[in-house]
Amino acid sequence: MDLIATIEDLIKFRTETGNIAEINKAAEYIIKKFENSNITASVFQSNASPVVFLRNTESLDFDVIILGHIDVVPASDDMFTPVIKDGKMYGRGTLDMKSFAAVALNSMEYVSQHNLPIKFGVILSTDEEKGSKSTESFMEAYSQITAKIVLDNDVGGDITKIVSKCKNPVFVKLIATGKEAHGSTPWEGIDANELLMRTWHNIRQIYPYYSLESEKPSNTWFDTVHFATISGGQVSNIISNYAEALLDFRLTENSSVENLENNLKKCMENGVEYKIVSSSTPVVMDENNPYILDYKHFAESIMGRQIEFEHIGGATDSRSFAVKGSVVIMHSGTGEGMHASGEYVEIESVKQIADIQIKFLEHLAKEGI
């Protein structure tokens, strides 16, 4: 497989989350790559969005699965024409994460052509950027699916780091109910906006505010929250009787949703309530796991340098397998500008990830898993 050409092809599909026409075209492109092979290539259709499913076995008990996505966040037209300059490829999805979806396809082709004796699969969702409902539907439909090892390239952006911990994303809605009154007589109403801000202030006493204007903590492995959306009031001269906010909490494995709820209860002003919109689980891997150490060994050998472990606040779809006991190896290539106008990936890092995966898969096939 021409890895770089495949990446360029994938970038050209305008697979912004929800653009089903383009997503279907991209899925068809991937399926056609495996038409004349021993790979079972299919598209799982859900009410949310399709999922591309590739496998060299009819079993749902996999040795290795690569998990990723081919949808992207919105971008200008020019970002769907990849540009290579100074060893970097620019374009929407180069870093997040079409380059590494192509790596997964490359690994699948290699396993097939070399008849590696491992049960291997690739799962590519198409709505990861908006909550991965398709992955949830897929996992429900294939409830018996397991994998000893999951390779997750949708993390970080630095090939010199293997991620061993991801936080648990918990989304919470605050709902404030007040009483309407004319803006000139606030004593005759109850301002829902005010109630919301007071509650916000209370929450900040437990979960401090951080930004570029504040000093970055030396250790960032603690619970955080940011206010994702806030709305309240309809016209300027009426006291608002309703306001709401969506909060994005990131919890470490040392915390819990129960503990979060206990804190929230303490923060609620009269007239304000909260609802847990969604929660998941942190992905925490043992850095001394033999499979992870083997992978790390091959990565260091190919790169010619040591690799460190790191912890990140971002979430990962691989949590769907982590809760089933899979060993999740979270490692990505190097780049910058994820979700921004200057998104790029360093091409050499993509090639290295591809080489690392193949060496690791060969090792598993030879030694047994």
XYZ file of C-alpha atoms in Angstrom:
369
model
C 0.000 0.000 0.000
C 1.232 3.480 -0.814
C 0.756 4.915 2.668
C 1.212 8.580 1.808
C -1.066 8.388 -1.237
C -3.733 6.702 0.887
C -3.538 9.507 3.448
C -3.881 12.102 0.696
C -6.895 10.284 -0.718
C -8.592 10.150 2.678
C -7.947 13.853 3.332
C -9.757 14.751 0.113
C -13.013 13.259 1.393
C -14.859 16.025 3.239
C -15.860 13.763 6.100
C -16.930 16.438 8.548
C -19.028 14.737 11.204
C -22.579 14.425 9.900
C -21.660 14.734 6.223
C -22.961 11.232 5.519
C -22.593 11.479 1.729
C -18.841 12.070 1.958
C -18.457 9.632 4.844
C -20.071 6.912 2.735
C -17.718 7.697 -0.145
C -14.708 7.407 2.169
C -16.041 4.137 3.592
C -16.538 2.758 0.074
C -12.971 3.781 -0.820
C -11.666 1.805 2.158
C -13.817 -1.253 1.431
C -12.612 -1.370 -2.189
C -9.004 -1.589 -1.024
C -9.728 -5.057 0.328
C -11.992 -6.397 -2.439
C -9.533 -9.004 -3.691
C -8.180 -10.153 -0.352
C -9.032 -12.545 2.447
C -10.221 -9.613 4.551
C -13.886 -9.306 5.468
C -14.620 -5.620 4.866
C -18.022 -4.239 5.796
C -19.813 -1.081 6.843
C -21.947 -1.271 9.953
C -24.942 1.026 9.614
C -26.425 2.627 12.715
C -28.878 5.426 13.382
C -25.901 7.573 14.327
C -23.290 7.137 11.590
C -21.553 4.259 9.764
C -18.628 2.253 11.141
C -16.031 0.589 8.901
C -15.185 -2.910 10.154
C -12.270 -4.898 8.708
C -11.154 -8.324 9.949
C -9.255 -11.439 8.932
C -11.409 -13.737 11.085
C -15.066 -14.499 11.651
C -14.371 -14.714 15.379
C -15.206 -11.764 17.614
C -12.443 -12.764 20.019
C -9.581 -10.746 18.518
C -5.914 -10.818 19.337
C -5.411 -7.236 18.158
C -7.760 -4.468 17.094
C -6.861 -1.016 15.832
C -9.443 1.579 16.791
C -9.831 4.951 15.110
C -12.108 7.291 13.158
C -12.295 8.984 9.760
C -14.557 11.940 10.569
C -13.092 15.400 11.082
C -14.121 18.776 12.463
C -15.260 21.467 9.988
C -12.666 23.308 7.929
C -12.316 25.604 4.944
C -12.334 24.111 1.441
C -8.586 24.438 0.968
C -7.865 22.194 3.958
C -9.309 19.234 2.086
C -6.504 19.502 -0.457
C -3.437 18.043 1.279
C -0.170 19.932 0.916
C 3.271 18.435 1.577
C 6.008 20.880 2.541
C 9.254 20.503 4.497
C 8.473 16.963 5.606
C 4.990 17.823 6.841
C 1.560 17.142 5.407
C -0.980 19.916 5.973
C -4.733 19.455 5.827
C -7.805 18.657 7.856
C -7.403 15.257 9.460
C -3.678 14.888 8.867
C -3.108 14.663 12.633
C -6.630 13.850 13.818
C -6.581 11.183 12.510
C -6.741 10.131 8.861
C -2.977 9.591 8.683
C -3.293 6.930 11.343
C -6.468 5.469 9.870
C -4.300 4.908 6.795
C -1.663 3.298 9.017
C -4.341 0.907 10.281
C -5.270 0.010 6.694
C -1.602 -0.528 5.938
C -1.276 -2.892 8.905
C -4.378 -4.796 7.822
C -2.981 -5.237 4.316
C 0.344 -6.450 5.735
C -1.292 -8.998 8.034
C -3.339 -10.283 5.096
C -0.542 -10.473 2.545
C 1.882 -12.137 4.960
C -0.737 -14.448 6.471
C 0.239 -13.540 10.016
C -1.419 -16.027 12.382
C -3.238 -13.488 14.530
C -6.897 -12.571 14.708
C -6.760 -8.968 13.618
C -9.337 -6.235 13.059
C -9.744 -2.524 12.341
C -12.701 -0.454 13.532
C -13.086 3.079 12.148
C -15.989 5.168 13.441
C -17.353 8.234 11.655
C -18.706 10.505 14.398
C -15.937 10.530 16.993
C -15.753 14.311 16.924
C -19.317 14.515 18.228
C -19.492 11.819 20.862
C -18.907 8.485 19.076
C -22.538 7.367 19.101
C -21.700 5.086 16.166
C -19.084 3.295 18.262
C -21.632 2.814 21.032
C -24.111 1.328 18.550
C -21.409 -0.895 17.075
C -20.361 -2.202 20.492
C -23.976 -2.930 21.350
C -24.505 -4.818 18.092
C -21.260 -6.752 18.563
C -21.625 -7.147 22.315
C -19.420 -10.277 22.382
C -16.428 -8.553 20.773
C -13.154 -8.664 22.730
C -9.518 -7.942 22.012
C -6.414 -8.847 23.968
C -4.658 -5.724 22.636
C -6.041 -2.479 21.232
C -3.785 -0.114 19.298
C -5.070 3.442 19.662
C -3.434 6.133 17.505
C -5.989 8.847 18.333
C -4.069 10.369 21.240
C -1.495 13.025 21.893
C 0.481 14.312 18.933
C 4.004 13.416 20.006
C 5.577 10.162 18.845
C 8.096 10.326 21.679
C 5.313 9.689 24.223
C 3.156 6.645 24.899
C -0.019 7.559 26.757
C -0.677 5.333 29.762
C -3.583 7.245 31.285
C -6.617 9.115 29.954
C -9.183 10.841 32.140
C -12.903 10.137 32.380
C -14.976 12.796 30.554
C -18.181 13.610 32.450
C -20.607 16.142 30.985
C -22.987 17.882 33.379
C -25.857 20.238 32.620
C -26.770 22.985 35.086
C -30.368 24.201 34.940
C -31.398 27.398 36.739
C -35.059 28.362 37.124
C -36.032 31.912 38.125
C -39.001 34.285 37.903
C -39.591 36.836 35.159
C -39.845 40.520 35.959
C -39.163 43.803 34.192
C -35.480 44.666 34.090
C -36.152 47.934 35.952
C -37.640 46.110 38.974
C -35.273 43.218 39.729
C -36.698 42.940 43.273
C -39.887 41.573 41.723
C -38.146 38.639 39.995
C -35.516 35.958 40.466
C -32.693 36.118 37.954
C -31.877 32.635 36.656
C -28.658 33.977 35.143
C -27.571 35.198 38.550
C -28.374 31.839 40.148
C -26.312 30.117 37.475
C -23.323 32.414 38.024
C -23.455 31.941 41.795
C -23.445 28.191 41.314
C -20.593 28.574 38.854
C -18.671 30.504 41.505
C -19.293 27.754 44.059
C -18.005 25.096 41.676
C -14.861 27.100 41.037
C -14.041 26.952 44.757
C -13.583 23.195 44.321
C -12.341 23.030 40.739
C -10.069 26.051 40.066
C -9.830 27.948 36.784
C -6.757 27.549 34.550
C -5.795 29.279 31.328
C -2.810 30.602 29.392
C -2.900 33.553 31.777
C -2.266 31.321 34.787
C 0.772 29.228 35.569
C 0.587 25.641 34.333
C 0.685 23.203 37.256
C 3.770 21.002 37.432
C 1.462 18.010 37.828
C -1.757 18.175 35.822
C -3.165 14.826 36.920
C -6.176 16.125 38.840
C -9.870 16.759 38.167
C -10.697 19.770 36.000
C -13.771 21.449 34.551
C -14.511 24.020 31.901
C -17.821 25.665 31.040
C -18.506 24.484 27.511
C -21.736 26.367 26.771
C -23.800 28.932 28.682
C -27.178 30.412 27.776
C -29.852 32.436 29.570
C -32.283 35.241 28.907
C -34.089 36.218 25.726
C -34.366 40.016 25.724
C -32.429 42.738 27.467
C -35.165 44.257 29.653
C -36.608 41.076 31.187
C -35.194 39.225 34.175
C -34.350 35.758 32.910
C -36.476 32.915 34.248
C -34.271 30.179 32.750
C -30.561 29.595 32.218
C -28.421 26.569 31.594
C -24.798 25.599 31.160
C -22.945 22.510 29.986
C -19.882 21.602 32.028
C -17.051 19.367 30.851
C -15.407 17.579 33.788
C -12.289 15.439 33.347
C -11.826 13.010 36.233
C -8.753 10.935 37.064
C -8.916 7.311 38.145
C -8.553 8.543 41.726
C -11.939 10.244 41.543
C -15.461 9.030 40.771
C -18.776 10.254 39.429
C -20.223 9.688 42.910
C -17.648 12.028 44.414
C -18.374 14.582 41.686
C -22.080 14.450 42.493
C -21.388 14.972 46.181
C -19.430 18.107 45.297
C -22.098 19.359 42.911
C -24.812 19.001 45.538
C -22.842 21.320 47.816
C -22.576 23.919 45.055
C -26.204 24.170 43.945
C -27.981 27.443 44.759
C -31.736 27.365 45.394
C -33.418 27.111 42.006
C -30.482 25.323 40.352
C -30.220 21.618 39.628
C -27.767 19.460 37.739
C -28.037 16.451 35.434
C -25.279 14.032 34.429
C -25.533 14.076 30.635
C -22.883 11.430 30.029
C -20.010 9.750 31.784
C -17.487 7.112 30.905
C -14.440 5.597 32.519
C -10.771 6.557 32.652
C -8.348 4.434 30.643
C -5.433 3.498 32.879
C -2.757 1.066 31.759
C 0.050 -0.607 33.712
C 3.267 0.797 32.275
C 5.000 -2.500 33.128
C 2.545 -4.606 31.152
C 4.629 -7.033 29.007
C 2.768 -6.166 25.777
C 3.226 -2.447 26.362
C 6.921 -2.938 27.131
C 7.360 -5.026 23.963
C 5.679 -2.330 21.897
C 7.822 0.333 23.573
C 10.944 -1.682 22.764
C 10.114 -1.806 19.050
C 9.224 1.885 19.034
C 12.532 2.841 20.633
C 14.447 0.570 18.262
C 12.844 2.066 15.155
C 13.092 5.659 16.382
C 16.587 5.305 17.827
C 15.665 7.051 21.051
C 13.938 6.509 24.371
C 10.180 6.940 24.693
C 8.447 8.234 27.790
C 5.014 7.598 29.236
C 2.568 10.462 29.694
C -0.931 11.119 31.040
C -3.506 13.166 29.118
C -6.845 14.729 29.946
C -8.451 13.786 26.654
C -10.813 10.858 26.276
C -10.466 7.877 23.964
C -12.913 5.491 22.320
C -10.636 2.634 23.376
C -12.314 2.837 26.796
C -14.993 0.590 25.247
C -12.375 -2.169 25.193
C -10.455 -1.148 28.307
C -13.526 -1.927 30.434
C -13.481 -5.425 28.913
C -9.904 -5.984 30.022
C -8.020 -5.138 26.821
C -4.463 -3.892 26.979
C -4.693 -0.503 25.282
C -1.523 0.882 23.706
C -2.007 4.594 23.036
C 0.612 6.004 20.696
C 0.394 8.539 17.886
C 2.588 10.437 15.477
C 3.835 13.982 15.804
C 2.077 17.102 14.595
C 0.267 20.245 15.613
C -2.857 22.251 14.907
C -5.429 19.617 15.757
C -8.852 21.172 14.998
C -7.097 24.361 13.868
C -6.398 25.958 10.493
C -2.729 24.947 10.393
C -3.175 21.245 11.154
C -0.253 19.100 10.049
C 1.498 15.813 10.719
C 5.181 15.030 10.386
C 5.348 12.446 7.620
C 8.333 10.616 9.076
C 6.441 10.051 12.314
C 3.559 8.465 10.379
C 5.962 6.106 8.614
C 7.520 5.234 11.957
C 4.158 4.437 13.537
C 3.434 2.171 10.556
C 6.791 0.400 10.971
C 6.294 0.031 14.731
C 2.884 -1.542 14.263
C 4.145 -4.060 11.719
C 7.155 -5.064 13.848
C 4.893 -5.440 16.872
C 2.336 -7.522 14.947
C 5.093 -9.733 13.530
C 6.398 -10.258 17.061
C 2.965 -11.232 18.367
C 2.455 -13.622 15.478
C 5.847 -15.260 16.062
C 5.739 -15.476 19.847
C 2.018 -16.145 20.163
C -0.561 -14.116 22.025
